[in-house]
Tab-separated table of C-alpha atoms in Angstrom:
chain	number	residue	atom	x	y	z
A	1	UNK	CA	28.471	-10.683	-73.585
A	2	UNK	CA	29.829	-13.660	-71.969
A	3	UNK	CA	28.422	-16.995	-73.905
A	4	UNK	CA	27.060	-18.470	-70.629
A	5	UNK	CA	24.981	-15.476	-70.069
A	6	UNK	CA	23.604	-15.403	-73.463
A	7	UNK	CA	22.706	-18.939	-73.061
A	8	UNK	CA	21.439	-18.205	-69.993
A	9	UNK	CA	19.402	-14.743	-71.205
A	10	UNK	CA	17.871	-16.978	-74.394
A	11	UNK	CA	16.565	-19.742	-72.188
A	12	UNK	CA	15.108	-17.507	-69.582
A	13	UNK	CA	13.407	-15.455	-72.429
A	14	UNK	CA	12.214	-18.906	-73.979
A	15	UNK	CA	10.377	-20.652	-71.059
A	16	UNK	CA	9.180	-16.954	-70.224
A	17	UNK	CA	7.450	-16.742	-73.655
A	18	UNK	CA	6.452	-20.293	-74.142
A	19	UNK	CA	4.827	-20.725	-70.316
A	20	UNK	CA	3.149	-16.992	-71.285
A	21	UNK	CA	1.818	-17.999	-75.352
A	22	UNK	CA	0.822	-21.247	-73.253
A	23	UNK	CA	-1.219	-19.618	-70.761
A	24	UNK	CA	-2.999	-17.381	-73.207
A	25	UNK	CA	-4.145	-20.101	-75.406
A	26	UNK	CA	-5.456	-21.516	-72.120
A	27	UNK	CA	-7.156	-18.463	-71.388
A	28	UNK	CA	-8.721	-18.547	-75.084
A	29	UNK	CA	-9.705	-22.314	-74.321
A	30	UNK	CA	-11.679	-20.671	-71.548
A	31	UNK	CA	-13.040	-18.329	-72.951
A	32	UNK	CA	-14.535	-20.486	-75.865
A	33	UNK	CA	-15.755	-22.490	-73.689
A	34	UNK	CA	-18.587	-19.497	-72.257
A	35	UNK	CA	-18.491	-17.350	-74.586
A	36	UNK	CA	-19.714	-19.757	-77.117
A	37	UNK	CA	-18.627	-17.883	-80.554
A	38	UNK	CA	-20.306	-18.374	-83.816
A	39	UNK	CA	-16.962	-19.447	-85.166
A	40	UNK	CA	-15.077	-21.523	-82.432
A	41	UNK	CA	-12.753	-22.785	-85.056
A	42	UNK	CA	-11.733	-19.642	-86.373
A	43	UNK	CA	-11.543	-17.843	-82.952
A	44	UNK	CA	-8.986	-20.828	-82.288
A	45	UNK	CA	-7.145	-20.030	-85.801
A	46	UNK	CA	-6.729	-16.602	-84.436
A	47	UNK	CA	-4.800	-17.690	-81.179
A	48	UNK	CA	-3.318	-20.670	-82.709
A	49	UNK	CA	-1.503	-18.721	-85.631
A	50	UNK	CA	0.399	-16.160	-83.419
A	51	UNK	CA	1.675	-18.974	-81.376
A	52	UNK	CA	2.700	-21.114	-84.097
A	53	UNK	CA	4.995	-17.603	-85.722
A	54	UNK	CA	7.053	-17.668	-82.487
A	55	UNK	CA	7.955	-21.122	-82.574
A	56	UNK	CA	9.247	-20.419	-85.685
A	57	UNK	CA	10.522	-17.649	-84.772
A	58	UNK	CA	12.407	-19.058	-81.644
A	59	UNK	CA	13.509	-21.527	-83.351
A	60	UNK	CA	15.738	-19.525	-85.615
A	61	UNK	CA	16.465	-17.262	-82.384
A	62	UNK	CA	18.117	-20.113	-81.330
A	63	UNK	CA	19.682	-21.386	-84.610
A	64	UNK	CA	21.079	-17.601	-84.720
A	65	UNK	CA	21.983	-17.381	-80.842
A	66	UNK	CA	23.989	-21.326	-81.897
A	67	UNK	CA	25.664	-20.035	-85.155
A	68	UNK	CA	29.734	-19.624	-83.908
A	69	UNK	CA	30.844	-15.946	-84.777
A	70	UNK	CA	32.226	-15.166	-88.004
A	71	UNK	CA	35.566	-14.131	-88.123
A	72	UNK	CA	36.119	-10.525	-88.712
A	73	UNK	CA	39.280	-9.195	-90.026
A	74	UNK	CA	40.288	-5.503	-89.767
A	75	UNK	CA	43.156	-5.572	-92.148
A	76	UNK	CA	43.734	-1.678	-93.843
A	77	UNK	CA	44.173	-1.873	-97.453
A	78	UNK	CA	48.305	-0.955	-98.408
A	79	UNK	CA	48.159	2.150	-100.859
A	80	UNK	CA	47.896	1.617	-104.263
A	81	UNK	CA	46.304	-2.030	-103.605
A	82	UNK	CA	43.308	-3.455	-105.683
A	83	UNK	CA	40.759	-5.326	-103.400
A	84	UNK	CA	38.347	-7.493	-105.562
B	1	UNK	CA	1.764	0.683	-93.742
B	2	UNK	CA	-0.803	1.035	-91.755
B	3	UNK	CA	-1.942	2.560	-88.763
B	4	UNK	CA	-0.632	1.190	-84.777
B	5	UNK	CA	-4.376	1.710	-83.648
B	6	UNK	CA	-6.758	-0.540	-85.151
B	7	UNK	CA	-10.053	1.395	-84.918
B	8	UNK	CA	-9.147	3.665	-82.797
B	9	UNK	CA	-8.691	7.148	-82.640
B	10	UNK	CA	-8.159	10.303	-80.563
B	11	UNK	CA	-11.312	12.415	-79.638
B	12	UNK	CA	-12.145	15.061	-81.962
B	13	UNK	CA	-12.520	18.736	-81.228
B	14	UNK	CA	-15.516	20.767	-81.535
B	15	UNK	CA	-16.165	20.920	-85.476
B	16	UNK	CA	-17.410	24.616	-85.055
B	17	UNK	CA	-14.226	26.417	-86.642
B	18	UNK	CA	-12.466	23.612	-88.404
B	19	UNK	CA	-11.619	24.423	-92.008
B	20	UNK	CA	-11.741	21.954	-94.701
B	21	UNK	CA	-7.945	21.740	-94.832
B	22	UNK	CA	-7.863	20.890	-90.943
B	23	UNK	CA	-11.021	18.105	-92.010
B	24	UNK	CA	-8.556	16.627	-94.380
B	25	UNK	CA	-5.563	16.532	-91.885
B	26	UNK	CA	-7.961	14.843	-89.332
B	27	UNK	CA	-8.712	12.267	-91.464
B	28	UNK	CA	-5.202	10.846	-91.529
B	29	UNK	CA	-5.281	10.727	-87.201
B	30	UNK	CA	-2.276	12.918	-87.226
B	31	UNK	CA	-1.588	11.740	-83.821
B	32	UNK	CA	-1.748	8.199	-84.124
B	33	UNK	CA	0.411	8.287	-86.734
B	34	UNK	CA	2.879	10.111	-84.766
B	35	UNK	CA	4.126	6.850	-82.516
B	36	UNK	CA	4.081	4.981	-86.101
B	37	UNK	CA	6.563	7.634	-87.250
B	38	UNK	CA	8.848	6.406	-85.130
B	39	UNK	CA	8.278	2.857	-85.280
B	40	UNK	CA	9.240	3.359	-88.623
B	41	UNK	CA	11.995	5.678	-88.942
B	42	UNK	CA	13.953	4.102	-85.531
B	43	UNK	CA	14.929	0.920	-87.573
B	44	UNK	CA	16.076	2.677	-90.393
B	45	UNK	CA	18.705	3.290	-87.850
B	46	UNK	CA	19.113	0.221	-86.513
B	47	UNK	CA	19.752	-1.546	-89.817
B	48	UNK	CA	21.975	0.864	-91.144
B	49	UNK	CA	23.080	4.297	-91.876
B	50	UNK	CA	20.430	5.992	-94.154
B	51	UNK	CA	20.496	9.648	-95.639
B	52	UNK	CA	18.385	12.188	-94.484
B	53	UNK	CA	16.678	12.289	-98.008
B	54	UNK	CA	15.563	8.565	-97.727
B	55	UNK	CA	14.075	8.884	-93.755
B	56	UNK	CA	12.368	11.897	-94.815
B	57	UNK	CA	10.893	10.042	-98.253
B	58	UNK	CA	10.101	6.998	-96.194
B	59	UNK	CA	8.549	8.946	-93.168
B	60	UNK	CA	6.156	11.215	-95.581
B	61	UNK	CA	5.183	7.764	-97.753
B	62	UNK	CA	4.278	6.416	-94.180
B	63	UNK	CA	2.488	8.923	-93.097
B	64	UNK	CA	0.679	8.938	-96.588
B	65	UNK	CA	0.332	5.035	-95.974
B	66	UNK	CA	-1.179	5.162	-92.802
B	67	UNK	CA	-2.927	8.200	-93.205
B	68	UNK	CA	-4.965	7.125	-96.202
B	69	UNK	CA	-5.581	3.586	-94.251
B	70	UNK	CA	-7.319	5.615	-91.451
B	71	UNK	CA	-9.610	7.594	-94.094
B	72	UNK	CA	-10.637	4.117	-95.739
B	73	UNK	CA	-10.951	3.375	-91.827
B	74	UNK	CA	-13.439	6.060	-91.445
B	75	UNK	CA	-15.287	5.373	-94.588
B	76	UNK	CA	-15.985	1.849	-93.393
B	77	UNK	CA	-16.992	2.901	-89.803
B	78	UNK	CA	-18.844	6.060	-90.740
B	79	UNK	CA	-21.831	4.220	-88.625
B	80	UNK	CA	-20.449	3.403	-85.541
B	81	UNK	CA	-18.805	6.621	-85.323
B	82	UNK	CA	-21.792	8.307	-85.594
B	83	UNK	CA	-22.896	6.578	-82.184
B	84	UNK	CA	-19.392	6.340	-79.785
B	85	UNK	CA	-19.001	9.727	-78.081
B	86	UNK	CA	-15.352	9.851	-78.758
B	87	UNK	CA	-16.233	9.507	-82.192
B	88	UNK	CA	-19.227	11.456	-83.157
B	89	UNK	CA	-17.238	15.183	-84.345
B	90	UNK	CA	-15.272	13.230	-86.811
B	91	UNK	CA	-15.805	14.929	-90.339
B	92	UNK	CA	-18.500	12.370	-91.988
B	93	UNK	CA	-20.859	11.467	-88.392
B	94	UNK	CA	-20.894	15.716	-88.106
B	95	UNK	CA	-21.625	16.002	-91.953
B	96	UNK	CA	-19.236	17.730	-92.666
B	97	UNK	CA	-17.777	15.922	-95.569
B	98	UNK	CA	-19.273	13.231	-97.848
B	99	UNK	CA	-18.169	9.777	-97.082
B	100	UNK	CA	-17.029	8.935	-100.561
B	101	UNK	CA	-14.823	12.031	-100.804
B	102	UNK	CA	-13.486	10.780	-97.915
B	103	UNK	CA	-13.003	7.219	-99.197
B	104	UNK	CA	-11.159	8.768	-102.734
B	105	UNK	CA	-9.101	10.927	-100.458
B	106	UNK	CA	-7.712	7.997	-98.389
B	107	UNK	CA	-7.260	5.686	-101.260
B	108	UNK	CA	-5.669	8.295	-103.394
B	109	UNK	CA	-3.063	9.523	-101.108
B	110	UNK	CA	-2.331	5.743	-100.236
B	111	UNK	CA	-1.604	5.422	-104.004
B	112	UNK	CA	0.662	7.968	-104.053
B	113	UNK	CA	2.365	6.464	-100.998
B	114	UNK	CA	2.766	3.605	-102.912
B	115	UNK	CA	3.841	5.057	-106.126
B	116	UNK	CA	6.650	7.223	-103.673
B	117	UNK	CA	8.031	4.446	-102.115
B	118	UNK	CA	8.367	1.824	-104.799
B	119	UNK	CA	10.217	4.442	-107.391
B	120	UNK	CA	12.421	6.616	-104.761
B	121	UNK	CA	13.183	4.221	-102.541
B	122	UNK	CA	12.775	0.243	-103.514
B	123	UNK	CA	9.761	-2.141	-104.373
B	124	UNK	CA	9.992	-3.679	-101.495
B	125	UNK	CA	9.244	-1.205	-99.463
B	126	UNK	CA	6.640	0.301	-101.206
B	127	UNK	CA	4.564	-3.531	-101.064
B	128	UNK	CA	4.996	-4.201	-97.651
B	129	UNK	CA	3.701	-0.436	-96.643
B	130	UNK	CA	0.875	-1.529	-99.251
B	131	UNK	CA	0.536	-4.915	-97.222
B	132	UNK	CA	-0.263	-2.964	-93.875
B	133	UNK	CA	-3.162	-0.800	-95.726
B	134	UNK	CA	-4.790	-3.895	-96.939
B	135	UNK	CA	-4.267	-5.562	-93.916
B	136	UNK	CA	-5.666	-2.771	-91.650
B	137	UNK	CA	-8.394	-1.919	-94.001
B	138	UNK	CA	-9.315	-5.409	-95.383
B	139	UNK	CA	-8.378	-7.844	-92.342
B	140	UNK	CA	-8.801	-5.700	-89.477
B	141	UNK	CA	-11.643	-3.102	-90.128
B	142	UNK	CA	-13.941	-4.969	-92.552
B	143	UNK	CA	-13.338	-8.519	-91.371
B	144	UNK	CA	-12.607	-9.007	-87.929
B	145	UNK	CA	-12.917	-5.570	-86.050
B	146	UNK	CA	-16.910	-6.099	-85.284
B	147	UNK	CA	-16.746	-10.139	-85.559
B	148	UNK	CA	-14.005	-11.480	-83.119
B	149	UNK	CA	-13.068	-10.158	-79.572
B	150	UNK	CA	-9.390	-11.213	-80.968
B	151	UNK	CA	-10.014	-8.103	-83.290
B	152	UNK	CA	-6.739	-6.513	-82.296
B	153	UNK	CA	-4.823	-9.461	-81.457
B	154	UNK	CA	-4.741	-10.317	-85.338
B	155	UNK	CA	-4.964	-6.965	-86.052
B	156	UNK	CA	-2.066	-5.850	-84.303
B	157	UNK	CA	0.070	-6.973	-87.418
B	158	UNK	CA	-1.205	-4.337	-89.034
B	159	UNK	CA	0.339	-1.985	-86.707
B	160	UNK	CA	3.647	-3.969	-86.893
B	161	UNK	CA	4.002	-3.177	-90.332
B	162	UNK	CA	6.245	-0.448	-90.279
B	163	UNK	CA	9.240	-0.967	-88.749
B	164	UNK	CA	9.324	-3.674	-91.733
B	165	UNK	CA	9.034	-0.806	-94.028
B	166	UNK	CA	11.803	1.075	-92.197
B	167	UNK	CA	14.144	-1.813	-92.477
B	168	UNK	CA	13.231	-3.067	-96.043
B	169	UNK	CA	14.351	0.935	-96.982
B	170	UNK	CA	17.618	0.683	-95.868
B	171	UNK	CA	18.678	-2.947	-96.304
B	172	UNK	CA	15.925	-3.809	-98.892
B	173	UNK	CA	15.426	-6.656	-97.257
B	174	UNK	CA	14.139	-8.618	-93.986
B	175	UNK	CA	16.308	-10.551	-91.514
B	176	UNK	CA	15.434	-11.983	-88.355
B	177	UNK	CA	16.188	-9.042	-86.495
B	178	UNK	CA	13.493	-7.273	-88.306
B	179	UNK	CA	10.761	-10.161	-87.672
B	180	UNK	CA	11.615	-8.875	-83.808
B	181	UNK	CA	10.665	-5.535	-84.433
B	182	UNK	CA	7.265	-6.965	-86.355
B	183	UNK	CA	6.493	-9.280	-83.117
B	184	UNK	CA	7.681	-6.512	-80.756
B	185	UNK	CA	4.614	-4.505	-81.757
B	186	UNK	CA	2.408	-7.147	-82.369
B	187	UNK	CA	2.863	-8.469	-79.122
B	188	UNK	CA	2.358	-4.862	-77.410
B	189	UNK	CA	-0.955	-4.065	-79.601
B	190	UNK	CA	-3.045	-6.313	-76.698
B	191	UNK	CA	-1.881	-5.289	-73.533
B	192	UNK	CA	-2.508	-1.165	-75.143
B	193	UNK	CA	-5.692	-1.826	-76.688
B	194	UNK	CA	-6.919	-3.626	-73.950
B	195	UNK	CA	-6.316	-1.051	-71.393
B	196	UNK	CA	-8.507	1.472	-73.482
B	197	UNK	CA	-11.290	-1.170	-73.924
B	198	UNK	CA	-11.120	-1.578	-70.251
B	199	UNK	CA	-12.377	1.691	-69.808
B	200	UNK	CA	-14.483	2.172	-73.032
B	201	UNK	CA	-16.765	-0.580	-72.401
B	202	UNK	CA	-19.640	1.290	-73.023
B	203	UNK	CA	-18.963	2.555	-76.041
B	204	UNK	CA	-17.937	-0.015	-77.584
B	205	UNK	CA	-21.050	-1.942	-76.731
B	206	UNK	CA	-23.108	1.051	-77.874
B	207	UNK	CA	-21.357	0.457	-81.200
B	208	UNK	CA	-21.359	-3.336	-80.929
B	209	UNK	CA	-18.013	-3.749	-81.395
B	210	UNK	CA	-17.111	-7.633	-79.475
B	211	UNK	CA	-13.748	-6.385	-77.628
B	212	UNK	CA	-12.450	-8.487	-75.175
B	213	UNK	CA	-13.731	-6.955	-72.442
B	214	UNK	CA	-17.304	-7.008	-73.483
B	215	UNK	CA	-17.229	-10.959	-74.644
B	216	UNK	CA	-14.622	-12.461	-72.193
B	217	UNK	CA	-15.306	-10.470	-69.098
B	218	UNK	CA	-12.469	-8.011	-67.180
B	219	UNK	CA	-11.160	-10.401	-65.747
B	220	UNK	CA	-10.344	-12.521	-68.192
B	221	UNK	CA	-9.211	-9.727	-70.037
B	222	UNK	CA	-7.033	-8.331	-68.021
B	223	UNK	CA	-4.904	-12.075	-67.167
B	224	UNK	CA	-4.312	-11.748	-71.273
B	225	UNK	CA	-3.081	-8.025	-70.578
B	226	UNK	CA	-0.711	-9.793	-68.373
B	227	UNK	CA	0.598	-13.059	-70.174
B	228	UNK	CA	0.793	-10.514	-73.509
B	229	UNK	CA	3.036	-8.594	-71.681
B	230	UNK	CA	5.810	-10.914	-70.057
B	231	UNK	CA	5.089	-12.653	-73.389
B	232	UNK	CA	6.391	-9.302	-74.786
B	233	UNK	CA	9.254	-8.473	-72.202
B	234	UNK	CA	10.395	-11.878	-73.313
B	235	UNK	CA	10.587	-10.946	-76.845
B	236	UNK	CA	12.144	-7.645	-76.528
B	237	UNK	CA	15.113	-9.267	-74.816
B	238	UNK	CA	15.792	-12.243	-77.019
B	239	UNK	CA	17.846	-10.345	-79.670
B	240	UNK	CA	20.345	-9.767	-77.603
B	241	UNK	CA	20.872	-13.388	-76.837
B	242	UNK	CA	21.849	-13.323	-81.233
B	243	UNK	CA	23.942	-10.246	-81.096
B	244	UNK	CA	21.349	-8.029	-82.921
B	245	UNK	CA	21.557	-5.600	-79.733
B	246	UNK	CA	23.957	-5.215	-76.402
B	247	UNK	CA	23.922	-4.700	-73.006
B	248	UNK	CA	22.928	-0.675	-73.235
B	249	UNK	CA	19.525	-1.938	-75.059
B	250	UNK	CA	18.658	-5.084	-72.489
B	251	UNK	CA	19.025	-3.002	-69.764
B	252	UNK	CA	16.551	-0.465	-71.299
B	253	UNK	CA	14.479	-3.252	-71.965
B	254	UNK	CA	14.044	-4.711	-68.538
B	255	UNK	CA	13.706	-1.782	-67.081
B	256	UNK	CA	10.985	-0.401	-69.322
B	257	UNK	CA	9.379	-4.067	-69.165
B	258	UNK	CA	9.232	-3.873	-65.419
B	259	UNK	CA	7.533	-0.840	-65.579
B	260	UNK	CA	4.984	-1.928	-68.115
B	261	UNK	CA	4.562	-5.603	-66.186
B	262	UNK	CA	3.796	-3.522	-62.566
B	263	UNK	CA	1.419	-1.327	-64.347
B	264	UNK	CA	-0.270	-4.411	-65.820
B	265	UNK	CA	-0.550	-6.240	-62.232
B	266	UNK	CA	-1.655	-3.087	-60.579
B	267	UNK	CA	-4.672	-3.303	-63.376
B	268	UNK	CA	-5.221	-6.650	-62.432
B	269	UNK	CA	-4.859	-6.128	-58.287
B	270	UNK	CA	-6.574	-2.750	-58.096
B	271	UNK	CA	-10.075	-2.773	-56.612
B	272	UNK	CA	-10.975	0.125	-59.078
B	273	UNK	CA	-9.171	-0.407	-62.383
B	274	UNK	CA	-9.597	2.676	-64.112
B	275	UNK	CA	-6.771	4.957	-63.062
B	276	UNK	CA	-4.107	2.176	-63.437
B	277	UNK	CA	-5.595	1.142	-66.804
B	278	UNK	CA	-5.384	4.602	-68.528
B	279	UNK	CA	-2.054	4.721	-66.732
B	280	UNK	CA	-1.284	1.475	-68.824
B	281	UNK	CA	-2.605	3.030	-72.122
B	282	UNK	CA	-0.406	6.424	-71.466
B	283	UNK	CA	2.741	4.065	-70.681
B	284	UNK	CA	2.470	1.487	-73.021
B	285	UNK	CA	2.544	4.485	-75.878
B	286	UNK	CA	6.099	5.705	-74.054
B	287	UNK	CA	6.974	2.157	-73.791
B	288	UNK	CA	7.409	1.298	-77.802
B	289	UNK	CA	9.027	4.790	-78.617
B	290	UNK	CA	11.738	4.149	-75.457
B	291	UNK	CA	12.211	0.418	-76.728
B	292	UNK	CA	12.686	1.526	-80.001
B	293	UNK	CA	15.092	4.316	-78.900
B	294	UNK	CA	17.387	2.180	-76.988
B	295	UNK	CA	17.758	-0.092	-80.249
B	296	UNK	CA	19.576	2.900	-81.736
B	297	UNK	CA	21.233	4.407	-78.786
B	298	UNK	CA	22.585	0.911	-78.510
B	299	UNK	CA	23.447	0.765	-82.257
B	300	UNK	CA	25.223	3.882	-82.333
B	301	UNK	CA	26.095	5.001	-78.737
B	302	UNK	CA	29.575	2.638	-78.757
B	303	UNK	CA	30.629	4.228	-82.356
B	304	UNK	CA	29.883	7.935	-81.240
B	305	UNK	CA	31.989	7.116	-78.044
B	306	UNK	CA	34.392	5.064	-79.718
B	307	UNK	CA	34.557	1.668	-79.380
């Protein structure tokens, strides 16, 4: 694929999943608020702790999506040759 | 590995002429464990080229895996069963077997599961479908599953398990590419699960089991179904944007995203949401086995043609 449109497809998929994982933690804030849970605290370790593995995981999405191609080389081996 | 359904399973049928044999094969959730199947055995594909010998050693470790983690599963919830209707025929609420054989059965033949995979195939993989049993049995049913309506939000890892175990078989290893696969199915455990609770309310407040529905209200429920789902769409398309997958897969993926996202609103819009939320359920099931698919007709397709 073209590099603009990857660019392009990673940033669209980025603010798509970071305005989503925002609203849900909004909804949880919500949610905490009248439900009042025994454990607030953990209830807000378990929506925390998913959102905190895709930033990490974005973030090496986009060190990945950043890293130039390596150079591939298609070169047949003559007959009789010894590749080490 | 572990199961893709924490603490849930398909109705059983009337106990009247089950054997033991057909007891023991309904302990595993034979079903269930069909979708994990191919969560597990599609990556194998998509990180590499594996022999028939080692998909068919991984797929019978996973089914051991997962099968044994729904026995334990049963053991633990042996009380609850006894009072959801869906529940009630499974062997230990009907009496037909003891609960401990039950619990020796699933933790034996999750042994051996372990034992398989860590000698014929690597350590590696053999742990991490170890690490989805504890985490389904430990994390999900004893800890969280009656103490936090985010029971299968967490608990959803436990489900995302195996395509780590697929791609640990084949590469014996785990790249970013497989971390996708993890957060694909974590990410789709909510909007699934949800959909069911929708229209289980009752007996899962029978059992007093807090899912979302119950604690947070529909509503409420139902905007999650939504945000976890373009959450997911989101995810499924960002490998591409690395080269992990081409245009053949993102394609698949927005078009099977779409689908899921417009069942999801028409949960949320419908004055009645039961039809469109068991429509969600059914869907979301085809949903993960078509994703998954397109990751290897995308893999492969180019080669068989090729390019």
């Amino acid at each position: 694929m073209p590099a603009p449109l990857v660019a392009a497809l990673f940033w669209i998929a980025v603010v798509a999943a970071s305005v989503a994982q925002v609203m849900i933690l909004r909804s949880t804030a919500r949610v905490l608020r009248t439900a009042a849970p025994k454990r607030p605290a953990l209830e807000w370790g378990f929506a925390i702790v998913p959102a905190l593995a895709l930033v990490a995981v974005l973030i090496l999405s986009w060190r990945a999506t950043m890293r130039p191609p390596a150079l591939r080389m298609d070169v047949r081996p003559v007959p009789g040759e010894i590749r080490l | 590995m572990s199961t893709l359904t924490p603490g849930l399973g398909a109705a059983a049928p009337a106990p009247a002429e089950r054997t033991l044999l057909q007891d023991f094969v309904s302990l595993t959730k034979p079903r269930i464990i069909s979708l994990l199947l191919v969560t597990t055995a599609v990556p194998m594909y998509v990180a590499g080229d594996p022999s028939i010998g080692t998909v068919l050693l991984v797929m019978l470790g996973g089914y051991l895996m997962a099968g044994g983690a729904n026995a334990v599963n049963m053991y633990h919830d042996r009380d609850i069963d006894d009072v959801m209707a869906r529940t009630k025929l499974r062997p230990i609420p009907s009496g037909r077997m003891h609960a401990r054989v039950v619990l020796a059965f699933g933790v034996g033949i999750a042994t051996a599961a372990t034992w398989m995979l860590a000698t014929f195939v690597n350590v590696l993989t053999g742990a991490l479908a170890l690490a989805g049993f504890y985490f389904y049995v430990f994390i999900y049913t004893r800890w969280l599953k009656r103490s936090s309506p985010q029971n299968i939000v967490i608990g959803g890892a436990a489900g995302a398990f195996p395509p780590l175990v697929g791609w640990a078989a084949v590469t014996n290893g785990l790249d970013l590419t497989a971390a996708y696969l993890f957060l694909i199915v974590f990410y789709w455990t909510p909007p699934h699960f949800w959909a069911l609770a929708l229209n289980k309310q009752r007996d899962y407040g029978n059992a007093k089991v807090p899912m979302a529905p119950l604690v947070w209200g529909e509503r409420e429920t139902m905007d999650q179904m939504w945000w976890y789902t373009i959450l997911l769409v989101a995810l499924t398309a960002l490998p591409v944007a690395f080269g992990a997958f081409g245009v053949t897969y993102l394609v698949s993926a927005l078009v099977l995203g779409a689908v899921l996202l417009h069942g999801v609103h028409r949960v949320r819009t419908a004055e009645d949401f039961v039809k469109p939320a068991w429509w969600v359920y059914g869907y979301s099931l085809l949903y993960l086995a078509l994703i998954f698919v397109a990751m290897v007709v995308d893999k492969h397709l180019p080669r068989a043609l090729g390019f």
